Short mmCIF file of C-alpha atoms in Angstrom, two decimals:
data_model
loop_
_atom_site.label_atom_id
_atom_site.label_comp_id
_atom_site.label_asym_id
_atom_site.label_seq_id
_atom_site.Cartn_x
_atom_site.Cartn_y
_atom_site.Cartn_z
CA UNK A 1 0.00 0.00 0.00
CA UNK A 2 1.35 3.39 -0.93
CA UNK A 3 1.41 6.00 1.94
CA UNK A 4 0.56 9.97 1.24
CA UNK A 5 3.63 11.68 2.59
CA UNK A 6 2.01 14.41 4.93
CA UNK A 7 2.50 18.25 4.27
CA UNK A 8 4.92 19.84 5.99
CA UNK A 9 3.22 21.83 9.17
CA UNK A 10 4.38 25.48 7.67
CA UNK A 11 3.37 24.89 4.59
CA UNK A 12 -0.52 23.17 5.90
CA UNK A 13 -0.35 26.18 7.79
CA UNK A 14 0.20 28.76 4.92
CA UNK A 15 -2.57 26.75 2.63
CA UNK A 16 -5.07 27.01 5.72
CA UNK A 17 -4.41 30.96 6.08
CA UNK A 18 -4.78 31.89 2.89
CA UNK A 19 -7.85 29.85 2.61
CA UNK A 20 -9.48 31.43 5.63
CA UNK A 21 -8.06 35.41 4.15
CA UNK A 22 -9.99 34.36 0.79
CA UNK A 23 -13.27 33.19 2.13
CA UNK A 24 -12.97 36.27 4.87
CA UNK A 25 -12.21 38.79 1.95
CA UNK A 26 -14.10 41.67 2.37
CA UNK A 27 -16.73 42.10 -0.43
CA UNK A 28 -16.29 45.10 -3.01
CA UNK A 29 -17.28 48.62 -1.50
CA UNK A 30 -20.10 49.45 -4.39
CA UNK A 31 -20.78 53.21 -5.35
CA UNK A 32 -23.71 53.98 -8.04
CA UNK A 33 -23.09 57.21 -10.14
CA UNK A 34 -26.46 58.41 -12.10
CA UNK A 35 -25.91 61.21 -14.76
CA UNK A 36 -27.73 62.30 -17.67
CA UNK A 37 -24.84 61.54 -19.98
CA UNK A 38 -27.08 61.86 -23.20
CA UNK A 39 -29.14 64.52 -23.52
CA UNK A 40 -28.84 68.68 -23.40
CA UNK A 41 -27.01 68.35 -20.22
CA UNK A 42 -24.68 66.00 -21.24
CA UNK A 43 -21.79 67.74 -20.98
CA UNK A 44 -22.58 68.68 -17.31
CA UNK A 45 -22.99 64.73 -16.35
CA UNK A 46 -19.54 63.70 -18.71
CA UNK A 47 -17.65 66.50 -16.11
CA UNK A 48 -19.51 65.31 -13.46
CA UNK A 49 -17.87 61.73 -14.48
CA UNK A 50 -14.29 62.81 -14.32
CA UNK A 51 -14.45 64.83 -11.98
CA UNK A 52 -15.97 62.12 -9.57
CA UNK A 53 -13.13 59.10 -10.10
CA UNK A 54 -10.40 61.83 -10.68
CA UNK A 55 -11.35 62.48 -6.99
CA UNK A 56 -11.37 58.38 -5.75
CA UNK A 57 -8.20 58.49 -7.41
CA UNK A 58 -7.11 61.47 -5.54
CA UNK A 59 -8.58 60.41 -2.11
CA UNK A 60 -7.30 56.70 -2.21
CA UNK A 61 -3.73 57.20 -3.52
CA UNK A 62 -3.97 55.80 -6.47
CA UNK A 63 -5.34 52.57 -5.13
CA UNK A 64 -9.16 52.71 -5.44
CA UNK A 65 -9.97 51.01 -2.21
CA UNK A 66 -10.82 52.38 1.43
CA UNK A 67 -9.61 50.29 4.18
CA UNK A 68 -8.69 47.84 2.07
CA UNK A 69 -11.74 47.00 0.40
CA UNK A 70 -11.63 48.12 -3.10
CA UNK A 71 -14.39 50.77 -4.77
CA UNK A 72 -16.55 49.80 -7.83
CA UNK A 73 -18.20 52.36 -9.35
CA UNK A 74 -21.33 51.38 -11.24
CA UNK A 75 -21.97 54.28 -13.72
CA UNK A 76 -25.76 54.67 -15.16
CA UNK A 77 -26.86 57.18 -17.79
CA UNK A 78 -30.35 58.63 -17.45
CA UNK A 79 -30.91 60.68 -20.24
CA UNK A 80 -32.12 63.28 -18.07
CA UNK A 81 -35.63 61.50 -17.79
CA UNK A 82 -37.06 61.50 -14.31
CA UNK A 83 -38.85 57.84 -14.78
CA UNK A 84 -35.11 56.28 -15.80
CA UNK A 85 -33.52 57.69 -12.74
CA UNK A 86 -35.76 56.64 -10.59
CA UNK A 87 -36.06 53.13 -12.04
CA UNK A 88 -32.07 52.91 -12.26
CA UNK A 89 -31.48 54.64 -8.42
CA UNK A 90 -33.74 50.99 -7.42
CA UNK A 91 -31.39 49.17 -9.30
CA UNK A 92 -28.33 50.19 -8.24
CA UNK A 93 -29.28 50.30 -4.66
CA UNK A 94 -31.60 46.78 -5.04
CA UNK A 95 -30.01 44.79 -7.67
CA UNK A 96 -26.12 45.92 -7.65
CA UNK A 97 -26.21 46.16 -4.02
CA UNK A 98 -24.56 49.74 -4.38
CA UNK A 99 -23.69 50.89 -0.43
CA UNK A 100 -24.28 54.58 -1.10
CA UNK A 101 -25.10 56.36 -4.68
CA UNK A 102 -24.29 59.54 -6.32
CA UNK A 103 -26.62 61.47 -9.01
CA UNK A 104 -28.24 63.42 -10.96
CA UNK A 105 -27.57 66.01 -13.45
CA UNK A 106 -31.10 67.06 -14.22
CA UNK A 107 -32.68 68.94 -11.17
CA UNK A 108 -36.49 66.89 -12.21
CA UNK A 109 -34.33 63.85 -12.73
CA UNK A 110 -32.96 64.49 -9.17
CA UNK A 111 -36.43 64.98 -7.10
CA UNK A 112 -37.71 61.64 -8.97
CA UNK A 113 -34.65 60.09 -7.03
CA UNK A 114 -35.42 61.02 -3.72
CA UNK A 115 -38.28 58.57 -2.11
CA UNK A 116 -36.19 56.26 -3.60
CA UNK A 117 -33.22 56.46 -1.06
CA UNK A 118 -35.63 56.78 1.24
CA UNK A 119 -37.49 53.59 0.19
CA UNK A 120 -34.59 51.67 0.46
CA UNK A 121 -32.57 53.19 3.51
CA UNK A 122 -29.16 53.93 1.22
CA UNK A 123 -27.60 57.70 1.03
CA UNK A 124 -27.53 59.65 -2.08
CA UNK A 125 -25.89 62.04 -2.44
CA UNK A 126 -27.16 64.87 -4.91
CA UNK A 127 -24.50 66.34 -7.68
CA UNK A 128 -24.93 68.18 -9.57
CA UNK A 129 -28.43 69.46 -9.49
CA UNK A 130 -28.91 72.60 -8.01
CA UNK A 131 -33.14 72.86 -7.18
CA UNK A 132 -34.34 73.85 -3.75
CA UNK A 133 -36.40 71.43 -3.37
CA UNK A 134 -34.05 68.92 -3.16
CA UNK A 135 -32.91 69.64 0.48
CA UNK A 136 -36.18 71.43 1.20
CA UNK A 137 -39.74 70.79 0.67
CA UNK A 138 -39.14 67.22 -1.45
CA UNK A 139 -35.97 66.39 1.36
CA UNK A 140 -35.62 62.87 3.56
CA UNK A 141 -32.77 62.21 5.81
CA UNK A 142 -30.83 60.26 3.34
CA UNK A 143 -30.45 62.61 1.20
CA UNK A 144 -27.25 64.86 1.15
CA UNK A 145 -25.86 67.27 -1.41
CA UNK A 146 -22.80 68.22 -2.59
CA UNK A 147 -23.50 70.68 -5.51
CA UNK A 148 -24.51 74.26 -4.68
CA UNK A 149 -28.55 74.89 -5.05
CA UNK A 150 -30.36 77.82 -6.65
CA UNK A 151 -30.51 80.03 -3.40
CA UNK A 152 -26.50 80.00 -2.70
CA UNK A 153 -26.31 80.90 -6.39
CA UNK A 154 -28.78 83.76 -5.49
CA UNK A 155 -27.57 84.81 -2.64
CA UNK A 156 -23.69 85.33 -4.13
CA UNK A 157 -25.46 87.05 -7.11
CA UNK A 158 -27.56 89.24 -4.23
CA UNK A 159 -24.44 89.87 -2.91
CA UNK A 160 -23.18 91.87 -5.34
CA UNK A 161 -26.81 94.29 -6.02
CA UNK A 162 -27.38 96.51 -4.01
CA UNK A 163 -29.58 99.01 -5.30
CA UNK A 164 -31.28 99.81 -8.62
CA UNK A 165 -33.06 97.68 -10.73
CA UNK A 166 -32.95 94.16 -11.75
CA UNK A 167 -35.04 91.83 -14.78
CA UNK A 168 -34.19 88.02 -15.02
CA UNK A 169 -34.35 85.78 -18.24
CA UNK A 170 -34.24 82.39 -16.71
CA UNK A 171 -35.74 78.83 -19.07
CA UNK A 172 -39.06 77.55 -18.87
CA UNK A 173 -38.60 74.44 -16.28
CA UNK A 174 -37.38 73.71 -12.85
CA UNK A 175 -34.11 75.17 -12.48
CA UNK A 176 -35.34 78.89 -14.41
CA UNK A 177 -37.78 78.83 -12.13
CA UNK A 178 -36.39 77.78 -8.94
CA UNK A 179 -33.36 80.02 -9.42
CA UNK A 180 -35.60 83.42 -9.93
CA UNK A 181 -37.61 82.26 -7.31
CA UNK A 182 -34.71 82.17 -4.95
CA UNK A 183 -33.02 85.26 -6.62
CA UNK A 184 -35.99 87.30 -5.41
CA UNK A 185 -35.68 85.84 -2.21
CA UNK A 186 -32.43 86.38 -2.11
CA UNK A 187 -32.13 90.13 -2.89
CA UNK A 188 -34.34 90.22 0.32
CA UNK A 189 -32.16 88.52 2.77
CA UNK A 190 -29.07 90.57 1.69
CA UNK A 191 -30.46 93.91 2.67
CA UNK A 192 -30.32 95.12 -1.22
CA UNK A 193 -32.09 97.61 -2.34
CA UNK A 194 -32.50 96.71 -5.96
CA UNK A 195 -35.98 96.52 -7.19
CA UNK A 196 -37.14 93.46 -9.81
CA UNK A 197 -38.92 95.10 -12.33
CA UNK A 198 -39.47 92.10 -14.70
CA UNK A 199 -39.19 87.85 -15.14
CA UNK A 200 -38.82 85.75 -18.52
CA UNK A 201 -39.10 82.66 -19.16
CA UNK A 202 -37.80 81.46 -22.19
CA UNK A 203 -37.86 77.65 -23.62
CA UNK A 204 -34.94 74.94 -22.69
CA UNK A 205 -33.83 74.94 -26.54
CA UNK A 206 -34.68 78.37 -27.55
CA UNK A 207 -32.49 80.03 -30.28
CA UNK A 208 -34.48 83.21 -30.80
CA UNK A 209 -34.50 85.61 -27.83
CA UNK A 210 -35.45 88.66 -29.78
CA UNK A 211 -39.27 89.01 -28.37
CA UNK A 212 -38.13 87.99 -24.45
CA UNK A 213 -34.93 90.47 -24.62
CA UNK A 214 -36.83 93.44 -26.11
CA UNK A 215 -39.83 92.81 -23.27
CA UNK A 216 -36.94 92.66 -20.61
CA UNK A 217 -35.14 96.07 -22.24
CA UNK A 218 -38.92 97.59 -22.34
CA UNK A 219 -39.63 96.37 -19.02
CA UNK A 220 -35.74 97.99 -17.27
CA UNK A 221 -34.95 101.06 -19.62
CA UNK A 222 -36.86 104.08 -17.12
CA UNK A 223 -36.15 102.63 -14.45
CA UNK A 224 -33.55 103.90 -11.85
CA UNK A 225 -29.72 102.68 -12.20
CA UNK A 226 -27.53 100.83 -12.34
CA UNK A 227 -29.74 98.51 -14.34
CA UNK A 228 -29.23 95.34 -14.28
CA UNK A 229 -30.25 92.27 -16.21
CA UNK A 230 -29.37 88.52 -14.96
CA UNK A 231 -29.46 86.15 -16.94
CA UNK A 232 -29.49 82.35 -15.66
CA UNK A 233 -29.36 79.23 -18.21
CA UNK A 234 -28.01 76.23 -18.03
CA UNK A 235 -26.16 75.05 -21.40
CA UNK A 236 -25.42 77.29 -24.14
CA UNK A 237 -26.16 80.91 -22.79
CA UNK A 238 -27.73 83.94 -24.89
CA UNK A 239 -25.81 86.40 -23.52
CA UNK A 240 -23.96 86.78 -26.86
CA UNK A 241 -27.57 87.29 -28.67
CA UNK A 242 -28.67 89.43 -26.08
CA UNK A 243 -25.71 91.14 -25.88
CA UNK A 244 -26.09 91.80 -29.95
CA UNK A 245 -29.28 93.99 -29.26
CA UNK A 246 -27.03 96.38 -27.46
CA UNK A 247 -28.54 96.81 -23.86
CA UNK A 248 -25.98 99.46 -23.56
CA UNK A 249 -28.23 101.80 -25.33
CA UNK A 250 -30.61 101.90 -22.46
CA UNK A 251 -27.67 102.32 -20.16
CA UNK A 252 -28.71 98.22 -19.39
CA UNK A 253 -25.87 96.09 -18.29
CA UNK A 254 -26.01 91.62 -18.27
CA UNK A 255 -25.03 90.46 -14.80
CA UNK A 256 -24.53 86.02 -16.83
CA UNK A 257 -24.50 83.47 -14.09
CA UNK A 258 -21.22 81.68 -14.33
CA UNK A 259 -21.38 78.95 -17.01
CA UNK A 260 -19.02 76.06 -18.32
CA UNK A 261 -15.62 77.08 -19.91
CA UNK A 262 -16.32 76.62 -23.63
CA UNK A 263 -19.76 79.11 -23.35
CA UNK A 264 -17.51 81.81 -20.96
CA UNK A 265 -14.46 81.22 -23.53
CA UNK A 266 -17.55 83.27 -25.78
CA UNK A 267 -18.04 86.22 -23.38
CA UNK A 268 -14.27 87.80 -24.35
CA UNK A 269 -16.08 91.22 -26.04
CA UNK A 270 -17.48 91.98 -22.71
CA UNK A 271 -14.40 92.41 -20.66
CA UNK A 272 -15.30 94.32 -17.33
CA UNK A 273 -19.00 92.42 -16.90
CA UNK A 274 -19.10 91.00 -14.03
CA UNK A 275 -21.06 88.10 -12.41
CA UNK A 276 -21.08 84.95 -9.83
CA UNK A 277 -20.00 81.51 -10.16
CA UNK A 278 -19.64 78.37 -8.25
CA UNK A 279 -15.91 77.71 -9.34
CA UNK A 280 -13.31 78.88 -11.44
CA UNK A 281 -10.35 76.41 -11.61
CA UNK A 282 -7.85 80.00 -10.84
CA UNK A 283 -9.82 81.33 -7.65
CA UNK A 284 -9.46 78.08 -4.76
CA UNK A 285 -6.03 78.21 -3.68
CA UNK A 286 -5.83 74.85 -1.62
CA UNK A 287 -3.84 71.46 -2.54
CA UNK A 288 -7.03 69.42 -3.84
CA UNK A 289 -7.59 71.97 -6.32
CA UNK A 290 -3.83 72.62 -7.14
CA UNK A 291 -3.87 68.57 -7.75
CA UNK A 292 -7.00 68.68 -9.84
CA UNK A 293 -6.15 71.49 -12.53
CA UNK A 294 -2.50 70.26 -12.67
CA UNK A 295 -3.70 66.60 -13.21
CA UNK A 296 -6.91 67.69 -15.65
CA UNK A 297 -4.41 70.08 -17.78
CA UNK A 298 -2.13 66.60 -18.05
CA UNK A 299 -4.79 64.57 -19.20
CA UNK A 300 -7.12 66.56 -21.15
CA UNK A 301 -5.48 69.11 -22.23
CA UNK A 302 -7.59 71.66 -20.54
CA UNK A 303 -8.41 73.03 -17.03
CA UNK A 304 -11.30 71.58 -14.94
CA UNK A 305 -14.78 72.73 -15.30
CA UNK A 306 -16.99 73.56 -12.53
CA UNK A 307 -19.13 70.40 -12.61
CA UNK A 308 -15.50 68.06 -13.07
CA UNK A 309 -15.11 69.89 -9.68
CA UNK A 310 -18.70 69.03 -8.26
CA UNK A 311 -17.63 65.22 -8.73
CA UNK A 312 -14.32 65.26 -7.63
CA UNK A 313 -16.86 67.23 -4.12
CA UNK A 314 -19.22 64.17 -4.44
CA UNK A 315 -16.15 62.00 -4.35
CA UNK A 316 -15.04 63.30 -1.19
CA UNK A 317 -18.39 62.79 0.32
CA UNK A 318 -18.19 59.05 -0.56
CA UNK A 319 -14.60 58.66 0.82
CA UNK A 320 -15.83 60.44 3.91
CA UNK A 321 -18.56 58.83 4.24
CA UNK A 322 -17.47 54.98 3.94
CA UNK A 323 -14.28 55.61 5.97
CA UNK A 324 -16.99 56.32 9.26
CA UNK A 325 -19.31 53.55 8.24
CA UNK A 326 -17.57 50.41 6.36
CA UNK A 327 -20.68 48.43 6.75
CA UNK A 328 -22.72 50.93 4.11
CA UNK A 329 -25.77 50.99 6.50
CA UNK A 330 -27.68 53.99 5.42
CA UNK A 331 -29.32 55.09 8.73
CA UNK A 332 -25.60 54.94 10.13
CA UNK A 333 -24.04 56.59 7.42
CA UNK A 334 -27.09 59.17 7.68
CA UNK A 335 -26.54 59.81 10.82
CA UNK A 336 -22.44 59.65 10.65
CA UNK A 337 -22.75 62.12 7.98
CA UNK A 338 -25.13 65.22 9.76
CA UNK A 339 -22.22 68.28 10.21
CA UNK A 340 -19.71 66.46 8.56
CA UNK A 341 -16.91 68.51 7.07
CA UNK A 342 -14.58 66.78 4.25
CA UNK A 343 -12.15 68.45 1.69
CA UNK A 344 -12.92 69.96 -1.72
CA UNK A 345 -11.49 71.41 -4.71
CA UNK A 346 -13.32 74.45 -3.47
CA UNK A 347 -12.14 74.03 0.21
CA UNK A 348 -13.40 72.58 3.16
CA UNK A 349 -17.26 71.87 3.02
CA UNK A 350 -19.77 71.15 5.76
CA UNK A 351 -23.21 69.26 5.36
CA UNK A 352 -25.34 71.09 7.43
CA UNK A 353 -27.04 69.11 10.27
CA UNK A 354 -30.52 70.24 9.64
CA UNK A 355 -30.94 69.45 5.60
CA UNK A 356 -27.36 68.12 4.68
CA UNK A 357 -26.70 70.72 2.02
CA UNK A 358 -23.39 71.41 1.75
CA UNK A 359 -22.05 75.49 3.19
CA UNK A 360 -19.54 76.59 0.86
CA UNK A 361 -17.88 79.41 -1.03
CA UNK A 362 -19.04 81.55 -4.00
CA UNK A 363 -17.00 83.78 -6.16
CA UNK A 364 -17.63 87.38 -7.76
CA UNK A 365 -15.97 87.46 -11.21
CA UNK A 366 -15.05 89.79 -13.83
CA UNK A 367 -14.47 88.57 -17.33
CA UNK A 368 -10.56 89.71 -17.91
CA UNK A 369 -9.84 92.03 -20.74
CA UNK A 370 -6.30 90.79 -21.11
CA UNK A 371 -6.72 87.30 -21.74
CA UNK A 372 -3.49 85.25 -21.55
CA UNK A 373 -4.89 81.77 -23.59
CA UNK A 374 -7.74 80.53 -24.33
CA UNK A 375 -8.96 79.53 -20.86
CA UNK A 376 -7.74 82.45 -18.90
CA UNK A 377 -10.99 84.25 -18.83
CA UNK A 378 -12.22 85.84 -15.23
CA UNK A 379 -10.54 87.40 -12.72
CA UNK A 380 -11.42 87.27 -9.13
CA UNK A 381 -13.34 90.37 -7.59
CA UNK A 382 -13.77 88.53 -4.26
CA UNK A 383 -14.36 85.05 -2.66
CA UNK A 384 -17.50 85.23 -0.94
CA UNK A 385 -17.41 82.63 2.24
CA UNK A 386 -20.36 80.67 3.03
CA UNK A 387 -20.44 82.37 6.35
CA UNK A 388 -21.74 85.71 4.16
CA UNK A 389 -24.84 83.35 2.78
CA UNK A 390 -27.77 83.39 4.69
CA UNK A 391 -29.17 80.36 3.35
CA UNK A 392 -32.87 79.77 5.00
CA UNK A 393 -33.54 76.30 5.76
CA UNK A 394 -36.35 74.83 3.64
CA UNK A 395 -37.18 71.30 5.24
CA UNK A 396 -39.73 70.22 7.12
CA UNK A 397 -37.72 68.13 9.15
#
């Protein structure tokens, strides 16, 4: 009879350890990120993209894991259609298990979204869309955001009115609305003085702003200066047409909302406007963002964009957030998350205990006359800290 020779004890030893590690591994930390990556906002959701595992990359060395467990991000385009998001936010967090998800572009895509985290107990965390509603009136307690929302954007654009008059041309739909809404609102809280005289709303895809601009000149031209008129789209931006019907003849000047790169790289003839925006890649002075333009430039050929900022944000939110709770429980991580600060491109931001929107800097801009290349277009007036926005809180927690 032949005998088995026994292992050695070291090496049964070995076998038995690395059996037990394998069978004890850790599963996959799982991260859903919703955009509307086809569609008018595309380009918004493609930054959004970068931006977002630019920043994993960032946070986790290179390595893609947090304690050891490595990240999977599940990306899902939307199309910018409310019904998708909502069917693909169940998905991620039902089917692909996803611990905590990230999304959307669209601010109605967005607000379909939200009874769905709270259906399933999981965190989402909102970037980029910007609607009040979305950590107010439509909030739950899983729901945290990292983008700005229309009333911070008011409130910076408040900032800098202080008397006169003011018209807005804002598009027919959620955002337009939501952001005159709160511009209103927000000339209120800041103590200004300025008086709004007049409201457009023009379609998503208009082309033709003829009939809306020559109501808004109409409505601002006797009216006492300076005289403002703010203009807030998302996408392609009319100031250019506007601009064309020469609001300078009624001593009328455009106050644009700050936009992508490739619509401000447009806005060179009016050197001297000025106006507010979220980010800039030249205003934050901090090592995250130094990393980020330095590392975009490299790669792409071209700085950052506000919304490749927003991700690399949303990014840090994740990191943050499954570095205090491994386990991916949502009422934990909720709960973990309520005043947390983490690191931005922007600086340091803060979810705010009582509707988890994230306090953070604005910026007052003013398009440079002397422009060194093609992306050197605004120079900063002032950073305005989040400690200077009285932003109301809207829940009805």
């Amino acid at each position: 009879m032949k005998h088995i020779k026994p292992l050695p004890l070291a090496l049964f030893a070995a076998f038995a350890m690395t059996a037990t590690g394998a069978a004890l591994a850790a599963p996959d930390l799982k991260v859903a990120l919703i955009a509307g990556k086809t569609g008018q906002l595309e380009s918004y959701a493609k930054e959004t993209e970068t931006g977002f595992m630019l920043g994993l990359e960032y946070l986790t060395g290179g390595k893609m894991e947090i304690n050891g467990r490595k990240l999977k991000v599940i990306v899902k385009d939307d199309q910018g259609k409310p019904d998708l998001s909502r069917t693909l936010l169940a998905e991620a967090y039902g089917d692909d298990k996803a611990d905590i998800a990230v999304g959307t572009t669209s601010s109605g895509a967005a607000l379909a979204m939200l009874p769905v985290a709270k259906e399933y107990k999981k965190v989402l965390i909102v970037e980029p869309a910007v609607a009040d509603e979305i950590t107010g009136a439509k909030w739950n307690k899983y729901i945290f955001r990292t983008a700005r929302n229309s009333m911070q954007d008011a409130l910076a654009a408040a900032s800098t009115l202080k008397n006169g008059s003011v018209a807005f041309l804002a598009q027919d739909y959620a955002f337009g609305r939501d952001a005159i809404k709160a511009g209103k609102e927000a000339l209120a809280a800041t103590g200004s003085k300025a008086n709004v005289v007049h409201e457009e709303y023009a379609p998503a895809a208009a082309t033709d702003f003829t009939a809306p601009t020559q109501r808004l000149f109409d409505a601002l031209k006797d009216k006492p200066q300076p005289r403002v008129l703010a203009i807030v789209w998302a996408g392609p931006n009319p100031m250019n047409k506007i601009a064309d019907m020469k609001p300078e003849r009624y001593g009328i000047s455009l106050a644009p909302g700050g936009n992508i790169l490739p619509v401000m790289k447009t806005w060179k003839a009016y050197a001297g406007t000025e106006g507010t925006i979220n980010y800039y890649y030249g205003f934050p002075k901090n090592k995250m963002n130094d990393w980020l333009v330095a590392e975009h430039t490299k790669r792409y050929k071209a700085p950052p964009d506000m919304f490749t900022a927003g991700g690399m944000a949303a990014a840090a939110a994740v990191v943050a957030a499954l570095q205090k709770v491994p386990s991916g429980n949502g009422d934990q991580m909720a709960a973990a998350m309520e005043g947390m600060s983490f690191e931005t491109p922007k600086g340091l931001m803060t979810f705010r205990k009582e509707d988890h929107q994230a306090l953070q800097p604005m910026y007052h801009f003013r398009i440079k006359k002397d422009q060194k290349n093609e992306w050197d277009l605004l120079e900063l007036v002032r950073e305005i800290p989040a400690s200077e926005l009285p932003l109301p809180v809207r829940n009805k927690r």
